[in-house]
CSV table of C-alpha atoms and ligand atoms in Angstrom, one decimal:
chain,number,residue,atom,x,y,z
A,77,UNK,CA,111.5,101.4,94.3
A,78,UNK,CA,111.8,101.3,90.5
A,79,UNK,CA,115.2,102.2,89.1
A,80,UNK,CA,115.3,104.0,85.7
A,81,UNK,CA,119.1,103.6,85.3
A,82,UNK,CA,120.0,101.9,82.0
A,83,UNK,CA,116.4,101.3,81.0
A,84,UNK,CA,115.1,102.3,77.6
A,85,UNK,CA,112.1,104.6,77.6
A,86,UNK,CA,109.9,105.7,74.7
A,87,UNK,CA,108.3,109.1,75.2
A,88,UNK,CA,105.7,110.2,72.8
A,89,UNK,CA,105.0,113.9,72.3
A,90,UNK,CA,108.5,114.6,73.4
A,91,UNK,CA,109.1,117.7,71.2
A,92,UNK,CA,107.7,120.1,73.8
A,93,UNK,CA,105.6,120.6,76.9
A,94,UNK,CA,105.2,117.7,79.3
A,95,UNK,CA,106.8,115.2,77.0
A,96,UNK,CA,110.0,117.2,76.8
A,97,UNK,CA,110.0,117.4,80.6
A,98,UNK,CA,109.5,113.6,80.9
A,99,UNK,CA,112.4,113.1,78.5
A,100,UNK,CA,114.8,115.4,80.3
A,101,UNK,CA,113.8,113.9,83.7
A,102,UNK,CA,114.1,110.3,82.6
A,103,UNK,CA,117.6,111.1,81.1
A,104,UNK,CA,118.6,112.6,84.5
A,105,UNK,CA,117.5,109.4,86.1
A,106,UNK,CA,119.8,107.4,83.7
A,107,UNK,CA,117.3,106.2,81.2
A,108,UNK,CA,118.0,105.8,77.5
A,109,UNK,CA,115.4,107.4,75.3
A,110,UNK,CA,113.4,107.1,72.1
A,111,UNK,CA,111.7,110.4,71.4
A,112,UNK,CA,108.6,110.4,69.3
A,113,UNK,CA,106.6,113.3,67.8
A,114,UNK,CA,106.0,115.0,64.4
A,115,UNK,CA,108.5,117.9,64.9
A,116,UNK,CA,111.7,116.2,63.9
A,117,UNK,CA,113.8,119.3,64.3
A,118,UNK,CA,112.7,119.9,67.8
A,119,UNK,CA,113.3,116.2,68.7
A,120,UNK,CA,116.8,116.3,67.3
A,121,UNK,CA,117.6,119.6,69.1
A,122,UNK,CA,116.4,118.0,72.4
A,123,UNK,CA,118.2,114.8,71.7
A,124,UNK,CA,121.5,116.8,71.2
A,125,UNK,CA,121.0,118.7,74.4
A,126,UNK,CA,120.3,115.6,76.4
A,127,UNK,CA,123.3,113.7,75.0
A,128,UNK,CA,125.6,116.7,75.9
A,129,UNK,CA,124.5,116.6,79.6
A,130,UNK,CA,123.8,112.9,80.3
A,131,UNK,CA,125.5,109.6,79.3
A,132,UNK,CA,122.4,108.1,77.8
A,133,UNK,CA,121.5,106.9,74.3
A,134,UNK,CA,118.9,109.0,72.6
A,135,UNK,CA,117.1,108.0,69.4
A,136,UNK,CA,114.5,110.1,67.5
A,137,UNK,CA,111.5,108.8,65.6
A,138,UNK,CA,109.5,111.4,63.7
A,139,UNK,CA,105.9,110.1,63.4
A,140,UNK,CA,102.4,111.5,63.0
A,141,UNK,CA,100.5,109.5,65.6
A,142,UNK,CA,97.2,110.6,64.1
A,143,UNK,CA,98.0,108.1,61.3
A,144,UNK,CA,96.6,104.7,62.3
A,145,UNK,CA,99.7,103.0,60.8
A,146,UNK,CA,102.1,105.0,62.9
A,147,UNK,CA,102.3,102.8,66.0
A,148,UNK,CA,103.4,99.8,63.9
A,149,UNK,CA,105.9,102.0,62.0
A,150,UNK,CA,107.3,103.4,65.3
A,151,UNK,CA,107.7,99.8,66.7
A,152,UNK,CA,109.3,98.6,63.5
A,153,UNK,CA,111.9,101.4,63.8
A,154,UNK,CA,112.5,100.5,67.4
A,155,UNK,CA,113.1,96.9,66.4
A,156,UNK,CA,115.5,98.0,63.6
A,157,UNK,CA,117.4,100.0,66.2
A,158,UNK,CA,117.7,96.7,68.2
A,159,UNK,CA,116.1,98.1,71.3
A,160,UNK,CA,113.9,96.5,73.9
A,161,UNK,CA,111.5,99.0,75.5
A,162,UNK,CA,111.3,98.9,79.3
A,163,UNK,CA,109.0,102.0,79.7
A,164,UNK,CA,106.4,103.5,77.4
A,165,UNK,CA,105.3,107.0,78.3
A,166,UNK,CA,102.2,107.6,76.2
A,167,UNK,CA,102.2,111.4,76.5
A,168,UNK,CA,101.4,112.7,73.0
A,169,UNK,CA,98.0,114.4,73.1
A,170,UNK,CA,95.9,117.2,71.8
A,171,UNK,CA,92.3,118.4,72.0
A,172,UNK,CA,89.8,120.7,70.4
A,173,UNK,CA,88.6,123.6,72.7
A,174,UNK,CA,85.4,125.6,72.4
A,175,UNK,CA,81.7,124.7,71.7
A,176,UNK,CA,81.7,121.3,70.0
A,177,UNK,CA,79.1,122.2,67.4
A,178,UNK,CA,80.7,125.6,66.6
A,179,UNK,CA,84.3,124.4,66.0
A,180,UNK,CA,85.9,122.5,63.2
A,181,UNK,CA,85.3,118.7,63.3
A,182,UNK,CA,88.8,117.5,62.2
A,183,UNK,CA,90.7,118.4,65.4
A,184,UNK,CA,88.2,116.2,67.3
A,185,UNK,CA,89.0,113.3,65.0
A,186,UNK,CA,92.7,113.9,65.5
A,187,UNK,CA,92.3,114.0,69.2
A,188,UNK,CA,90.7,110.6,69.2
A,189,UNK,CA,93.4,109.3,66.8
A,190,UNK,CA,96.3,110.5,68.9
A,191,UNK,CA,94.9,110.3,72.5
A,192,UNK,CA,93.1,107.0,72.0
A,193,UNK,CA,94.0,105.1,68.9
A,194,UNK,CA,97.7,105.6,68.9
A,195,UNK,CA,97.9,105.1,72.6
A,196,UNK,CA,96.2,101.7,72.6
A,197,UNK,CA,98.2,100.8,69.5
A,198,UNK,CA,101.5,101.4,71.2
A,199,UNK,CA,100.4,99.7,74.4
A,200,UNK,CA,99.4,96.6,72.4
A,201,UNK,CA,102.5,96.4,70.3
A,202,UNK,CA,105.1,97.2,73.0
A,203,UNK,CA,103.2,95.7,76.0
A,204,UNK,CA,103.2,92.2,74.5
A,205,UNK,CA,107.0,92.2,74.4
A,206,UNK,CA,107.1,93.4,78.0
A,207,UNK,CA,104.9,90.6,79.2
A,208,UNK,CA,107.0,88.1,77.3
A,209,UNK,CA,110.1,89.4,79.1
A,210,UNK,CA,108.3,89.5,82.4
A,211,UNK,CA,109.1,93.2,83.0
A,212,UNK,CA,108.3,96.7,81.9
A,213,UNK,CA,106.2,99.7,82.5
A,214,UNK,CA,103.6,101.8,80.8
A,215,UNK,CA,102.6,105.3,81.9
A,216,UNK,CA,99.5,106.6,80.1
A,217,UNK,CA,99.1,110.4,80.5
A,218,UNK,CA,95.4,111.1,80.9
A,219,UNK,CA,94.2,114.2,82.8
A,220,UNK,CA,92.0,115.4,85.6
A,221,UNK,CA,89.6,116.0,82.6
A,222,UNK,CA,89.2,112.2,82.6
A,223,UNK,CA,86.9,112.2,85.7
A,224,UNK,CA,84.0,114.3,84.5
A,225,UNK,CA,82.3,115.6,81.4
A,226,UNK,CA,83.8,118.9,80.3
A,227,UNK,CA,81.6,121.2,78.2
A,228,UNK,CA,83.8,123.2,75.7
A,229,UNK,CA,86.4,120.4,75.9
A,230,UNK,CA,83.8,117.7,75.2
A,231,UNK,CA,85.7,115.3,73.0
A,232,UNK,CA,89.0,115.9,74.6
A,233,UNK,CA,87.7,115.0,78.1
A,234,UNK,CA,86.0,112.0,76.6
A,235,UNK,CA,89.3,110.7,75.1
A,236,UNK,CA,90.9,111.1,78.6
A,237,UNK,CA,88.0,109.2,80.2
A,238,UNK,CA,88.8,106.4,77.7
A,239,UNK,CA,92.5,106.5,78.8
A,240,UNK,CA,91.5,106.3,82.5
A,241,UNK,CA,89.1,103.3,82.0
A,242,UNK,CA,91.5,101.5,79.6
A,243,UNK,CA,94.5,102.0,81.8
A,244,UNK,CA,92.8,100.8,85.0
A,245,UNK,CA,91.5,97.7,83.2
A,246,UNK,CA,94.8,96.8,81.6
A,247,UNK,CA,96.7,97.3,84.9
A,248,UNK,CA,94.5,94.6,86.4
A,249,UNK,CA,94.9,92.3,83.4
A,250,UNK,CA,98.7,92.4,83.7
A,251,UNK,CA,99.0,92.6,87.5
A,252,UNK,CA,100.9,89.4,87.9
A,253,UNK,CA,103.1,89.5,84.8
A,254,UNK,CA,105.9,91.8,86.0
A,255,UNK,CA,104.6,94.7,83.9
A,256,UNK,CA,103.2,97.8,85.6
A,257,UNK,CA,100.7,100.2,84.1
A,258,UNK,CA,100.0,103.6,85.6
A,259,UNK,CA,97.7,106.5,84.5
A,260,UNK,CA,98.9,110.0,85.2
A,261,UNK,CA,96.4,112.7,85.7
A,262,UNK,CA,97.9,116.2,85.5
A,263,UNK,CA,95.7,119.2,86.0
A,264,UNK,CA,96.3,122.5,84.2
A,265,UNK,CA,100.0,122.6,83.3
A,266,UNK,CA,101.8,125.5,81.7
A,267,UNK,CA,102.6,124.1,78.2
A,268,UNK,CA,101.6,125.1,74.7
A,269,UNK,CA,98.5,123.0,74.9
A,270,UNK,CA,96.2,125.9,73.9
A,271,UNK,CA,98.7,127.4,71.4
A,272,UNK,CA,97.2,128.5,68.1
A,273,UNK,CA,93.9,129.3,69.8
A,274,UNK,CA,92.7,132.3,71.7
A,275,UNK,CA,92.2,130.1,74.8
A,276,UNK,CA,94.7,130.5,77.7
A,277,UNK,CA,95.3,129.1,81.2
A,278,UNK,CA,95.4,131.1,84.3
A,279,UNK,CA,99.1,131.1,85.2
A,280,UNK,CA,98.2,131.1,89.0
A,281,UNK,CA,96.3,127.8,88.5
A,282,UNK,CA,98.9,125.9,86.5
A,283,UNK,CA,101.7,123.6,87.5
A,284,UNK,CA,105.1,123.5,85.7
A,285,UNK,CA,105.8,120.7,83.3
A,286,UNK,CA,109.1,120.0,85.2
A,287,UNK,CA,107.2,119.4,88.5
A,288,UNK,CA,104.5,117.3,86.9
A,289,UNK,CA,107.0,115.1,85.1
A,290,UNK,CA,109.1,114.6,88.3
A,291,UNK,CA,106.1,113.7,90.4
A,292,UNK,CA,104.7,111.3,87.7
A,293,UNK,CA,108.1,109.5,87.6
A,294,UNK,CA,108.4,109.4,91.4
A,295,UNK,CA,104.9,107.9,91.6
A,296,UNK,CA,105.7,105.2,89.1
A,297,UNK,CA,108.9,104.4,90.8
A,298,UNK,CA,107.0,104.0,94.1
A,299,UNK,CA,104.8,101.4,92.4
A,300,UNK,CA,101.6,103.5,92.3
A,301,UNK,CA,98.9,102.6,89.7
A,302,UNK,CA,97.6,106.1,89.6
A,303,UNK,CA,99.3,109.5,89.8
A,304,UNK,CA,98.0,112.9,90.4
A,305,UNK,CA,101.2,114.8,89.7
A,306,UNK,CA,99.7,118.3,90.0
A,307,UNK,CA,98.7,120.5,93.0
A,308,UNK,CA,96.6,119.0,95.8
A,309,UNK,CA,93.4,120.9,94.7
A,310,UNK,CA,93.4,118.9,91.5
A,311,UNK,CA,92.8,115.7,93.4
A,312,UNK,CA,90.2,117.4,95.6
A,313,UNK,CA,88.3,118.4,92.4
A,314,UNK,CA,88.4,114.8,91.2
A,315,UNK,CA,86.9,113.5,94.4
A,316,UNK,CA,84.2,116.2,94.5
A,317,UNK,CA,83.1,115.3,91.0
A,318,UNK,CA,82.4,111.8,92.3
A,319,UNK,CA,80.0,113.0,95.0
A,320,UNK,CA,77.4,114.7,92.8
A,321,UNK,CA,75.1,113.5,89.9
A,322,UNK,CA,76.9,113.7,86.6
A,323,UNK,CA,74.4,116.3,85.2
A,324,UNK,CA,75.3,118.6,88.1
A,325,UNK,CA,79.0,118.0,87.6
A,326,UNK,CA,78.6,118.8,83.9
A,327,UNK,CA,76.7,122.1,84.8
A,328,UNK,CA,79.4,123.2,87.2
A,329,UNK,CA,82.3,122.3,84.8
A,330,UNK,CA,80.4,124.1,82.0
A,331,UNK,CA,80.1,127.2,84.3
A,332,UNK,CA,83.8,127.1,85.1
A,333,UNK,CA,84.8,126.7,81.5
A,334,UNK,CA,82.5,129.6,80.5
A,335,UNK,CA,84.1,131.7,83.2
A,336,UNK,CA,87.5,130.8,81.7
A,337,UNK,CA,86.2,131.9,78.3
A,338,UNK,CA,86.3,128.5,76.7
A,339,UNK,CA,82.8,129.0,75.2
A,340,UNK,CA,84.2,131.7,73.0
A,341,UNK,CA,87.4,130.4,71.4
A,342,UNK,CA,88.8,130.9,67.9
A,343,UNK,CA,91.9,129.8,66.1
A,344,UNK,CA,94.8,132.2,65.8
A,345,UNK,CA,96.3,132.9,62.4
A,346,UNK,CA,99.2,130.4,62.1
A,347,UNK,CA,101.2,133.1,60.4
A,348,UNK,CA,101.0,135.4,63.5
A,349,UNK,CA,100.8,132.9,66.4
B,699,NAP,N1,98.9,121.0,79.6
B,699,NAP,C1,97.9,120.6,80.4
B,699,NAP,O1,97.2,121.4,81.1
B,699,NAP,C2,97.5,119.1,80.5
B,699,NAP,C3,96.7,118.7,81.5
B,699,NAP,C4,96.4,117.4,81.6
B,699,NAP,C5,96.9,116.5,80.7
B,699,NAP,N2,97.7,116.9,79.7
B,699,NAP,C6,98.2,115.9,78.7
B,699,NAP,O2,99.6,116.0,78.7
B,699,NAP,C7,100.0,115.5,77.4
B,699,NAP,C8,101.1,116.5,76.9
B,699,NAP,O3,100.4,117.7,76.6
B,699,NAP,P1,101.1,119.1,76.7
B,699,NAP,O4,100.3,120.0,77.6
B,699,NAP,O5,102.6,118.9,76.9
B,699,NAP,O6,100.8,119.7,75.2
B,699,NAP,P2,101.8,120.3,74.1
B,699,NAP,O7,102.8,121.3,74.7
B,699,NAP,O8,100.8,120.8,73.1
B,699,NAP,O9,102.6,119.0,73.6
B,699,NAP,C9,101.9,118.0,72.9
B,699,NAP,C10,102.9,117.0,72.4
B,699,NAP,O10,102.1,116.0,71.7
B,699,NAP,C11,102.7,115.9,70.4
B,699,NAP,N3,101.7,115.6,69.4
B,699,NAP,C12,100.5,116.2,69.1
B,699,NAP,N4,99.9,115.7,68.1
B,699,NAP,C13,100.7,114.7,67.6
B,699,NAP,C14,100.6,113.8,66.5
B,699,NAP,N5,99.6,113.9,65.6
B,699,NAP,N6,101.6,112.9,66.3
B,699,NAP,C15,102.7,112.9,67.2
B,699,NAP,N7,102.8,113.7,68.2
B,699,NAP,C16,101.8,114.6,68.4
B,699,NAP,C17,103.3,117.2,70.1
B,699,NAP,O11,104.4,117.1,69.2
B,699,NAP,P3,104.4,117.6,67.6
B,699,NAP,O12,103.5,118.7,67.5
B,699,NAP,O13,105.8,117.8,67.4
B,699,NAP,O14,103.9,116.4,66.9
B,699,NAP,C18,103.9,117.6,71.4
B,699,NAP,O15,105.1,117.0,71.6
B,699,NAP,C19,98.8,115.4,76.5
B,699,NAP,O16,98.4,114.0,76.5
B,699,NAP,C20,97.7,116.2,77.3
B,699,NAP,O17,96.4,115.8,77.0
B,699,NAP,C21,98.0,118.2,79.5
């Protein structure tokens, strides 16, 4: 069983949602933290709260992970702080929602930049040191969206399919190095993921970030290479999608997303949302 006590964990996207839950849970398990996201104020507030309740070191690095130079900048700061990273939780992520051709292009690029480019950048830069030290762990937060094409979340699901494939391949490459790599696949989770759009999640079908974070960290501690930290039906959906032709799966997913109104999404005015 992996012990988080006195390890140093980097959590990206720690300013809210799942990342905040990962940070709080890791601190309660005795891990020191490096919190990364754009919202410096939110990170400092969280860091202050964690320091008050847990005897762990918490550092904050404000970074825009959609900037291709940011993984190197984050790692430079970690080195300046004199830290060795034992666990990387690649959680930061975002995605465009709505019909691909009817929505702005830029958020799709940002989604690839944050969910894919920054993720592999941080894995490359921090993973090398872990292998050199013969120990360490990486948790890449993908999604149940990784397992099938998702009309109205087309590029987002594709980024998560990348994370799934990349993580499984890397886990095998480093299998005998002392470094463990795990993908986590939450289903719908009650966070601000759809904030600033008219899209919403059905509260009855969502898990809480606190539960998802706890199950992810338990699974990693147990040595799993894959984690489905949400409700059991998420996993059943993933298996079902493997049984049918991909065109059928895309049709069904498109139907479900239309029922959820994702074919008719617009952005909320930032001033009022
Ligand atoms: N919620 C779900 O239903 C669900 C389901 C499966 C998987 N996931 C995955 O879980 C992860 C966390 O999502 P969430 O639901 O917690 O969403 P969220 O509440 O919107 O939080 C997203 C986090 O990512 C950070 N982030 C976004 N863009 C960034 C950028 N350019 N640079 C640095 N940080 C950035 C945000 O921080 P700043 O805005 O401060 O930068 C925030 O901390 C994502 O990878 C998501 O794909 C979510």
